[in-house]
């Protein structure tokens, strides 16, 4: 009767729920926990996948935007009648090359047709300017350049042709809007008038760069209107039509890059009769194709791989954490259903039926959670972006292909973890008996040397990372790519270390027992007993919490290390507190090289200044460079409140104090040249100059070469009239017109003399004496223009045929007080081409010492540049330098590591070059040390005077490094690890506490029945769970910080995939790490406290009647 009544009641209440739904209500808590785990894991994985894909794609798009080599160029001979058909054929071929890649095609006209030719620019008076240009015509000039002054040229139909020049070219020629000049086009001089000046636009896809000559720059482009171009027969007779197709980088996807690169590479080296005209009669003559796009895309291979590796490592750690969370909830769900499955199996239910029922119950909650995850990934990332934790461009949604893949993968992992144990239990007919067996297999597993195996995995992973030192692999068919083994190695190390840390879990019970002996009541003793009794049940949650805290602590520590590394790399790239690029000779009062030391030393806060010189050399087939600095600036930087040595060298780059090594480079500068006493504003000379022969004399132009205290050369020119030998005074000015107060860097040395005798009437001998205080002991000189000395033709050595047609030295003798005393043979005016000039150098002392140098790691790896080695180097004809390696330096600050480099003193290198008869190198850039490292005032002063140079500070370089899109993805992935890993710990442990309390309702009812109060019962649950949680928090935090210290330096690489130089400074931000641990612990305490109070309320009658496990 009762059964019939229940049946009638169900019928009156409506249709019965599906069996899967009715069965699932018994495990509602466990199923909800599984759904939450899937939702959290799938959301995190979808967000990571979408972020990784979007970060690399947006970084590639940004790097390609404005790159002048991204266009595909097609050029052919210009003929007006061919343009329509040629345009159609070329555009169609470019459409085939780009395929599904969005692109735009630009057109232009260029003259002359040869890319190795330019037109000479001539002034209105017919004199040459020494510059040349290329004439171009663009349909839309504003799309490729920015107008600075005047207007764009127009076709006038008569008179001078309107033309626009770059601002630099106009300033160099001294032209303003309305100025006129001429172009030498063949035999014709074409009149031009300047309509305006422009600067190339940064977003130009390479059209202007593609129109330049093979030896010119965009400054050599003269732009006229297309109508004017086609109306000039002299121009169109030797012109080309050009098409430039460039990809729309804002819509370029990663999957399109490889195929596009291959198609462009084939097209740029193809037979245009086939690739452009498809074997049809060519519409244009002399068509050729070029493109730098394949090389540009190849160059992005390594940065893309580095960016992916930087994101994949924290993503893999979070994926491992998500897998642990999924496995834990799947295990709890399987355990909750174990009794039911065993009972239904004993009653005759088949395996397929049991598995299908379990799968239906699981799918009802798991599938909706997984489907919702990609849509929640976008709001998650947006929330972190609004909170200031993520920077830059982020994906708006995780519902992308990679996002869905990640979510479905999480769903599949959880499904396998749930259904495989269910199927095994359903197929095991003795499952009911096994439920009461103890976990002997787990104990046997522990006795089988698991600890040793886990330790071996961790150590082997560390050795693997230490051996390769980079997570990217170079070479191969696909170029640089991510090495998946090295990406997973940190994950394996973290997992192995976390599993080993579980050995500390049994220590919780003794600690609680020790505290219990000092406390009254039974809560602490019972809590410790429960932890020891249920250790196996706590293993999974403890593993999840420890792993989560380890990932979070690893994330915050790695972020701190990488942020410090970004600053260190910026300081290394800059080379000092402030780096000043040598100013371009364009617009404004540019200080000459000899005045720059004074200009920069006068900047606010500057304590030391040094130029940096760059001298290309080679050792056999190996190319290298010698980088020179004035090492005396290092002492000035340290002694004047500066930020350290100059250049800024970290101690780990040299293995010993850098100041001592720098001092060694400049310890013994060889005496060379003739020192000018004092700090004169002019160089006084007493000259006696006479000449033989008949006819009028032409003046002799004397150039005095001086070297300043930095080892930089300068050349001062004066005119010397020829007299009968009567002495006269000449004063060579040493001051400058601009930048008042900025003088030369004294003391000065005279290192060379040059004489120029232009357009003489006859060849004659000259007698020259130059008196100067710089040579109190006199001076001897050698002829550098005629290294093979010959006195033929000199007075007393007349011959019918002179072997030296140009001017040459006859005699030189040392006379006290005379800078020069000797005779010269003048040039032969009948020789063509004429040779008017002669260069003299001081006779070097015998036994020149080698130049002290520090060799970088690249050179030392060759085995020829070990410390103490003396190496002969060559810098070209007549440039033979010997260096002695006095120490090592990992890399030279301020320079890349594209090839080997030496660090030398610029003064020592100048002395060595002068001894070989060569000028010292000029400045490449300048380094400044500022008071207390504050370079802001000096940089601000440079911005107010842009003609003095462009300054770069360490903070500016650090911001550029941090803003690099390819680096930003790594930072974002680590932020996600830092923020979301503790969330796994809180959610996972909260679910564990709730399920554990639910399973122990019978135990709690018994305790309440024997008189235990609700507050004591809550305290018991609180003690058990928090004892376990706090141990996991402490162990996981310490473990994560330690792993970050070990792993981060081994997997961090630069944009080329090489280890970062300077190496990472490993520091643990203990305050931030502690904040993460304390914050996670507080959240867990709050959750456990609430759950403890909830589950302490037990309905004794209902629970005790339902049975032990309810």
mmCIF file of C-alpha atoms in Angstrom, residues 665-923:
data_model
loop_
_atom_site.group_PDB
_atom_site.id
_atom_site.type_symbol
_atom_site.label_atom_id
_atom_site.label_comp_id
_atom_site.label_asym_id
_atom_site.label_seq_id
_atom_site.Cartn_x
_atom_site.Cartn_y
_atom_site.Cartn_z
ATOM 1 C CA UNK A 665 93.254 49.930 -19.457
ATOM 2 C CA UNK A 666 94.403 53.525 -19.086
ATOM 3 C CA UNK A 667 97.323 53.048 -16.718
ATOM 4 C CA UNK A 668 100.152 53.684 -19.193
ATOM 5 C CA UNK A 669 99.088 55.703 -22.236
ATOM 6 C CA UNK A 670 102.116 55.880 -24.572
ATOM 7 C CA UNK A 671 103.475 59.361 -25.152
ATOM 8 C CA UNK A 672 102.526 60.405 -28.649
ATOM 9 C CA UNK A 673 102.206 63.624 -30.600
ATOM 10 C CA UNK A 674 103.134 66.974 -29.109
ATOM 11 C CA UNK A 675 101.278 68.302 -26.085
ATOM 12 C CA UNK A 676 99.954 71.854 -26.254
ATOM 13 C CA UNK A 677 100.675 73.507 -22.900
ATOM 14 C CA UNK A 678 97.829 75.014 -20.889
ATOM 15 C CA UNK A 679 94.271 75.610 -22.064
ATOM 16 C CA UNK A 680 94.767 78.162 -24.853
ATOM 17 C CA UNK A 681 91.900 79.680 -26.821
ATOM 18 C CA UNK A 682 94.129 79.695 -29.887
ATOM 19 C CA UNK A 683 97.210 77.871 -31.077
ATOM 20 C CA UNK A 684 100.046 80.367 -31.829
ATOM 21 C CA UNK A 685 102.416 79.369 -34.624
ATOM 22 C CA UNK A 686 105.450 81.136 -36.075
ATOM 23 C CA UNK A 687 105.771 80.295 -39.772
ATOM 24 C CA UNK A 688 108.599 80.634 -42.244
ATOM 25 C CA UNK A 689 107.579 79.541 -45.742
ATOM 26 C CA UNK A 690 109.557 80.036 -48.915
ATOM 27 C CA UNK A 691 109.459 78.383 -52.335
ATOM 28 C CA UNK A 692 111.724 78.042 -55.355
ATOM 29 C CA UNK A 693 110.833 78.128 -59.003
ATOM 30 C CA UNK A 694 109.390 80.799 -61.244
ATOM 31 C CA UNK A 695 105.958 82.310 -61.487
ATOM 32 C CA UNK A 696 103.354 83.340 -58.924
ATOM 33 C CA UNK A 697 102.827 81.343 -55.769
ATOM 34 C CA UNK A 698 99.576 79.889 -54.517
ATOM 35 C CA UNK A 699 98.848 79.750 -50.780
ATOM 36 C CA UNK A 700 99.595 76.584 -48.861
ATOM 37 C CA UNK A 701 96.657 75.328 -46.822
ATOM 38 C CA UNK A 702 97.867 73.879 -43.518
ATOM 39 C CA UNK A 703 95.655 71.516 -41.517
ATOM 40 C CA UNK A 704 96.738 70.836 -37.945
ATOM 41 C CA UNK A 705 95.304 67.615 -36.527
ATOM 42 C CA UNK A 706 94.848 67.662 -32.768
ATOM 43 C CA UNK A 707 93.719 65.047 -30.276
ATOM 44 C CA UNK A 708 91.856 66.040 -27.126
ATOM 45 C CA UNK A 709 92.005 64.451 -23.684
ATOM 46 C CA UNK A 710 89.418 61.845 -24.736
ATOM 47 C CA UNK A 711 91.519 60.666 -27.672
ATOM 48 C CA UNK A 712 89.177 62.233 -30.265
ATOM 49 C CA UNK A 713 90.656 63.911 -33.357
ATOM 50 C CA UNK A 714 89.926 67.340 -34.776
ATOM 51 C CA UNK A 715 91.330 69.152 -37.783
ATOM 52 C CA UNK A 716 92.078 72.896 -37.828
ATOM 53 C CA UNK A 717 92.809 74.634 -41.150
ATOM 54 C CA UNK A 718 94.669 77.903 -41.861
ATOM 55 C CA UNK A 719 96.143 79.457 -45.026
ATOM 56 C CA UNK A 720 99.875 80.072 -45.151
ATOM 57 C CA UNK A 721 101.077 82.702 -47.644
ATOM 58 C CA UNK A 722 104.373 81.928 -49.374
ATOM 59 C CA UNK A 723 107.038 84.553 -48.600
ATOM 60 C CA UNK A 724 110.760 84.843 -48.931
ATOM 61 C CA UNK A 725 111.226 83.103 -45.593
ATOM 62 C CA UNK A 726 110.349 86.081 -43.425
ATOM 63 C CA UNK A 727 108.687 84.779 -40.228
ATOM 64 C CA UNK A 728 105.096 85.690 -39.508
ATOM 65 C CA UNK A 729 102.611 84.680 -36.825
ATOM 66 C CA UNK A 730 99.568 82.502 -37.407
ATOM 67 C CA UNK A 731 96.934 81.933 -34.743
ATOM 68 C CA UNK A 732 94.781 78.874 -35.098
ATOM 69 C CA UNK A 733 91.468 79.414 -33.215
ATOM 70 C CA UNK A 734 90.511 76.698 -30.726
ATOM 71 C CA UNK A 735 87.165 78.131 -29.640
ATOM 72 C CA UNK A 736 83.672 77.564 -31.035
ATOM 73 C CA UNK A 737 80.893 79.870 -32.113
ATOM 74 C CA UNK A 738 77.926 78.034 -30.600
ATOM 75 C CA UNK A 739 77.260 76.745 -27.075
ATOM 76 C CA UNK A 740 79.124 79.490 -25.225
ATOM 77 C CA UNK A 741 81.235 78.226 -22.380
ATOM 78 C CA UNK A 742 81.664 74.733 -23.816
ATOM 79 C CA UNK A 743 85.375 74.480 -24.585
ATOM 80 C CA UNK A 744 87.595 71.666 -25.762
ATOM 81 C CA UNK A 745 88.674 68.902 -23.441
ATOM 82 C CA UNK A 746 92.244 69.800 -22.575
ATOM 83 C CA UNK A 747 95.120 69.003 -22.768
ATOM 84 C CA UNK A 748 95.474 68.848 -26.542
ATOM 85 C CA UNK A 749 98.067 66.998 -28.580
ATOM 86 C CA UNK A 750 99.181 67.817 -32.118
ATOM 87 C CA UNK A 751 99.122 64.478 -33.908
ATOM 88 C CA UNK A 752 99.397 65.376 -37.593
ATOM 89 C CA UNK A 753 99.924 67.970 -40.279
ATOM 90 C CA UNK A 754 98.387 68.143 -43.742
ATOM 91 C CA UNK A 755 99.466 70.422 -46.578
ATOM 92 C CA UNK A 756 97.373 71.220 -49.629
ATOM 93 C CA UNK A 757 98.793 73.156 -52.598
ATOM 94 C CA UNK A 758 96.004 73.548 -55.134
ATOM 95 C CA UNK A 759 96.457 74.571 -58.769
ATOM 96 C CA UNK A 760 100.131 75.526 -58.682
ATOM 97 C CA UNK A 761 101.634 77.043 -61.823
ATOM 98 C CA UNK A 762 104.788 74.893 -61.721
ATOM 99 C CA UNK A 763 106.216 72.187 -59.581
ATOM 100 C CA UNK A 764 108.571 73.637 -56.993
ATOM 101 C CA UNK A 765 110.324 72.987 -53.658
ATOM 102 C CA UNK A 766 109.111 74.528 -50.423
ATOM 103 C CA UNK A 767 111.003 75.305 -47.263
ATOM 104 C CA UNK A 768 108.744 75.297 -44.189
ATOM 105 C CA UNK A 769 109.382 75.978 -40.520
ATOM 106 C CA UNK A 770 106.620 76.073 -37.931
ATOM 107 C CA UNK A 771 107.533 77.237 -34.459
ATOM 108 C CA UNK A 772 105.334 76.173 -31.533
ATOM 109 C CA UNK A 773 105.526 75.771 -27.765
ATOM 110 C CA UNK A 774 104.150 72.255 -28.273
ATOM 111 C CA UNK A 775 107.539 70.996 -29.488
ATOM 112 C CA UNK A 776 110.249 72.376 -27.183
ATOM 113 C CA UNK A 777 112.538 69.506 -28.182
ATOM 114 C CA UNK A 778 111.677 69.667 -31.850
ATOM 115 C CA UNK A 779 109.843 67.082 -33.948
ATOM 116 C CA UNK A 780 110.441 64.550 -36.669
ATOM 117 C CA UNK A 781 107.782 63.780 -39.266
ATOM 118 C CA UNK A 782 107.125 61.104 -41.867
ATOM 119 C CA UNK A 783 105.198 61.249 -45.117
ATOM 120 C CA UNK A 784 101.962 59.255 -44.758
ATOM 121 C CA UNK A 785 100.745 59.984 -48.293
ATOM 122 C CA UNK A 786 103.851 58.397 -49.812
ATOM 123 C CA UNK A 787 104.821 55.532 -47.508
ATOM 124 C CA UNK A 788 107.639 54.518 -49.891
ATOM 125 C CA UNK A 789 110.063 57.343 -49.203
ATOM 126 C CA UNK A 790 111.862 58.855 -52.220
ATOM 127 C CA UNK A 791 113.899 62.061 -52.455
ATOM 128 C CA UNK A 792 113.794 61.997 -56.249
ATOM 129 C CA UNK A 793 113.025 65.477 -57.504
ATOM 130 C CA UNK A 794 113.980 67.210 -54.274
ATOM 131 C CA UNK A 795 116.688 69.857 -54.242
ATOM 132 C CA UNK A 796 119.944 68.097 -54.977
ATOM 133 C CA UNK A 797 118.210 64.972 -56.325
ATOM 134 C CA UNK A 798 116.801 66.129 -59.657
ATOM 135 C CA UNK A 799 115.780 63.444 -62.120
ATOM 136 C CA UNK A 800 114.238 63.441 -65.553
ATOM 137 C CA UNK A 801 111.251 61.372 -64.322
ATOM 138 C CA UNK A 802 109.936 61.825 -60.789
ATOM 139 C CA UNK A 803 108.328 58.761 -59.258
ATOM 140 C CA UNK A 804 105.987 60.720 -56.961
ATOM 141 C CA UNK A 805 103.665 63.005 -58.964
ATOM 142 C CA UNK A 806 101.988 64.362 -55.852
ATOM 143 C CA UNK A 807 103.500 66.474 -53.082
ATOM 144 C CA UNK A 808 105.893 64.614 -50.802
ATOM 145 C CA UNK A 809 108.294 65.149 -47.963
ATOM 146 C CA UNK A 810 111.936 65.761 -48.826
ATOM 147 C CA UNK A 811 113.583 66.368 -45.482
ATOM 148 C CA UNK A 812 112.555 66.644 -41.846
ATOM 149 C CA UNK A 813 114.884 67.488 -39.005
ATOM 150 C CA UNK A 814 114.493 68.019 -35.312
ATOM 151 C CA UNK A 815 115.001 71.635 -34.296
ATOM 152 C CA UNK A 816 114.221 72.704 -30.711
ATOM 153 C CA UNK A 817 111.119 74.877 -30.584
ATOM 154 C CA UNK A 818 110.106 73.935 -34.116
ATOM 155 C CA UNK A 819 106.969 71.856 -34.655
ATOM 156 C CA UNK A 820 108.154 71.269 -38.214
ATOM 157 C CA UNK A 821 111.395 72.030 -39.974
ATOM 158 C CA UNK A 822 112.047 70.617 -43.406
ATOM 159 C CA UNK A 823 111.562 70.798 -47.148
ATOM 160 C CA UNK A 824 108.728 69.636 -49.360
ATOM 161 C CA UNK A 825 108.315 68.859 -53.033
ATOM 162 C CA UNK A 826 105.135 70.416 -54.423
ATOM 163 C CA UNK A 827 102.556 68.759 -56.702
ATOM 164 C CA UNK A 828 102.969 68.379 -60.428
ATOM 165 C CA UNK A 829 100.217 70.432 -62.151
ATOM 166 C CA UNK A 830 100.577 68.405 -65.352
ATOM 167 C CA UNK A 831 99.433 65.152 -63.743
ATOM 168 C CA UNK A 832 95.806 64.036 -64.131
ATOM 169 C CA UNK A 833 93.952 63.394 -61.979
ATOM 170 C CA UNK A 834 95.627 66.020 -59.825
ATOM 171 C CA UNK A 835 97.036 65.257 -56.407
ATOM 172 C CA UNK A 836 97.258 68.355 -54.253
ATOM 173 C CA UNK A 837 97.419 67.017 -50.706
ATOM 174 C CA UNK A 838 100.070 65.551 -48.446
ATOM 175 C CA UNK A 839 99.682 64.183 -44.896
ATOM 176 C CA UNK A 840 102.488 64.064 -42.336
ATOM 177 C CA UNK A 841 102.591 62.057 -39.140
ATOM 178 C CA UNK A 842 105.025 62.133 -36.228
ATOM 179 C CA UNK A 843 107.752 59.504 -36.299
ATOM 180 C CA UNK A 844 106.689 56.976 -33.627
ATOM 181 C CA UNK A 845 108.958 55.807 -30.855
ATOM 182 C CA UNK A 846 110.434 52.362 -31.254
ATOM 183 C CA UNK A 847 108.804 49.449 -29.477
ATOM 184 C CA UNK A 848 105.170 50.549 -29.239
ATOM 185 C CA UNK A 849 103.448 48.607 -26.422
ATOM 186 C CA UNK A 850 100.253 46.623 -27.136
ATOM 187 C CA UNK A 851 96.921 48.191 -26.268
ATOM 188 C CA UNK A 852 95.483 46.797 -22.996
ATOM 189 C CA UNK A 853 92.044 45.321 -23.586
ATOM 190 C CA UNK A 854 89.228 43.370 -21.968
ATOM 191 C CA UNK A 855 87.900 40.556 -24.168
ATOM 192 C CA UNK A 856 84.246 39.565 -24.090
ATOM 193 C CA UNK A 857 82.944 36.025 -23.760
ATOM 194 C CA UNK A 858 82.528 35.610 -27.524
ATOM 195 C CA UNK A 859 86.220 36.296 -28.144
ATOM 196 C CA UNK A 860 87.424 34.297 -25.169
ATOM 197 C CA UNK A 861 85.459 31.308 -26.423
ATOM 198 C CA UNK A 862 87.764 31.202 -29.470
ATOM 199 C CA UNK A 863 90.759 30.436 -27.257
ATOM 200 C CA UNK A 864 92.859 33.248 -28.793
ATOM 201 C CA UNK A 865 91.837 35.976 -26.363
ATOM 202 C CA UNK A 866 92.589 34.392 -23.015
ATOM 203 C CA UNK A 867 93.821 36.680 -20.272
ATOM 204 C CA UNK A 868 97.468 37.519 -20.903
ATOM 205 C CA UNK A 869 97.321 36.809 -24.639
ATOM 206 C CA UNK A 870 98.892 39.281 -27.078
ATOM 207 C CA UNK A 871 96.884 39.331 -30.310
ATOM 208 C CA UNK A 872 97.635 41.064 -33.621
ATOM 209 C CA UNK A 873 94.566 42.596 -35.281
ATOM 210 C CA UNK A 874 93.936 44.281 -38.600
ATOM 211 C CA UNK A 875 91.526 47.109 -39.359
ATOM 212 C CA UNK A 876 92.178 47.477 -43.056
ATOM 213 C CA UNK A 877 95.128 48.608 -45.175
ATOM 214 C CA UNK A 878 97.770 50.112 -42.935
ATOM 215 C CA UNK A 879 95.783 49.579 -39.712
ATOM 216 C CA UNK A 880 97.643 46.922 -37.734
ATOM 217 C CA UNK A 881 96.977 46.932 -33.986
ATOM 218 C CA UNK A 882 98.338 44.671 -31.271
ATOM 219 C CA UNK A 883 96.322 44.228 -28.077
ATOM 220 C CA UNK A 884 97.095 42.526 -24.802
ATOM 221 C CA UNK A 885 94.161 40.951 -22.986
ATOM 222 C CA UNK A 886 94.393 41.951 -19.314
ATOM 223 C CA UNK A 887 91.012 40.602 -18.252
ATOM 224 C CA UNK A 888 87.630 39.332 -19.324
ATOM 225 C CA UNK A 889 84.205 40.924 -19.538
ATOM 226 C CA UNK A 890 81.076 38.937 -20.323
ATOM 227 C CA UNK A 891 79.810 41.648 -22.682
ATOM 228 C CA UNK A 892 80.600 45.298 -23.325
ATOM 229 C CA UNK A 893 77.881 47.627 -21.973
ATOM 230 C CA UNK A 894 76.114 49.719 -24.572
ATOM 231 C CA UNK A 895 76.641 47.254 -27.435
ATOM 232 C CA UNK A 896 74.847 44.185 -28.690
ATOM 233 C CA UNK A 897 76.445 40.749 -28.833
ATOM 234 C CA UNK A 898 76.245 40.265 -32.581
ATOM 235 C CA UNK A 899 80.010 39.692 -32.688
ATOM 236 C CA UNK A 900 83.059 39.721 -30.433
ATOM 237 C CA UNK A 901 84.139 42.991 -28.814
ATOM 238 C CA UNK A 902 87.124 44.390 -26.966
ATOM 239 C CA UNK A 903 86.923 47.166 -24.388
ATOM 240 C CA UNK A 904 89.904 49.522 -24.551
ATOM 241 C CA UNK A 905 90.885 52.982 -23.436
ATOM 242 C CA UNK A 906 90.135 55.453 -26.231
ATOM 243 C CA UNK A 907 93.395 57.311 -25.526
ATOM 244 C CA UNK A 908 95.495 54.140 -25.709
ATOM 245 C CA UNK A 909 93.797 53.142 -28.962
ATOM 246 C CA UNK A 910 94.376 56.649 -30.347
ATOM 247 C CA UNK A 911 98.091 56.376 -29.526
ATOM 248 C CA UNK A 912 98.311 53.003 -31.278
ATOM 249 C CA UNK A 913 96.519 54.268 -34.393
ATOM 250 C CA UNK A 914 98.650 57.396 -34.613
ATOM 251 C CA UNK A 915 101.743 55.209 -34.429
ATOM 252 C CA UNK A 916 100.470 53.376 -37.517
ATOM 253 C CA UNK A 917 99.820 56.643 -39.333
ATOM 254 C CA UNK A 918 96.040 56.668 -38.937
ATOM 255 C CA UNK A 919 93.582 59.019 -37.315
ATOM 256 C CA UNK A 920 91.829 57.900 -34.105
ATOM 257 C CA UNK A 921 88.156 56.964 -34.523
ATOM 258 C CA UNK A 922 85.534 59.624 -33.914
ATOM 259 C CA UNK A 923 82.765 59.440 -31.336
#
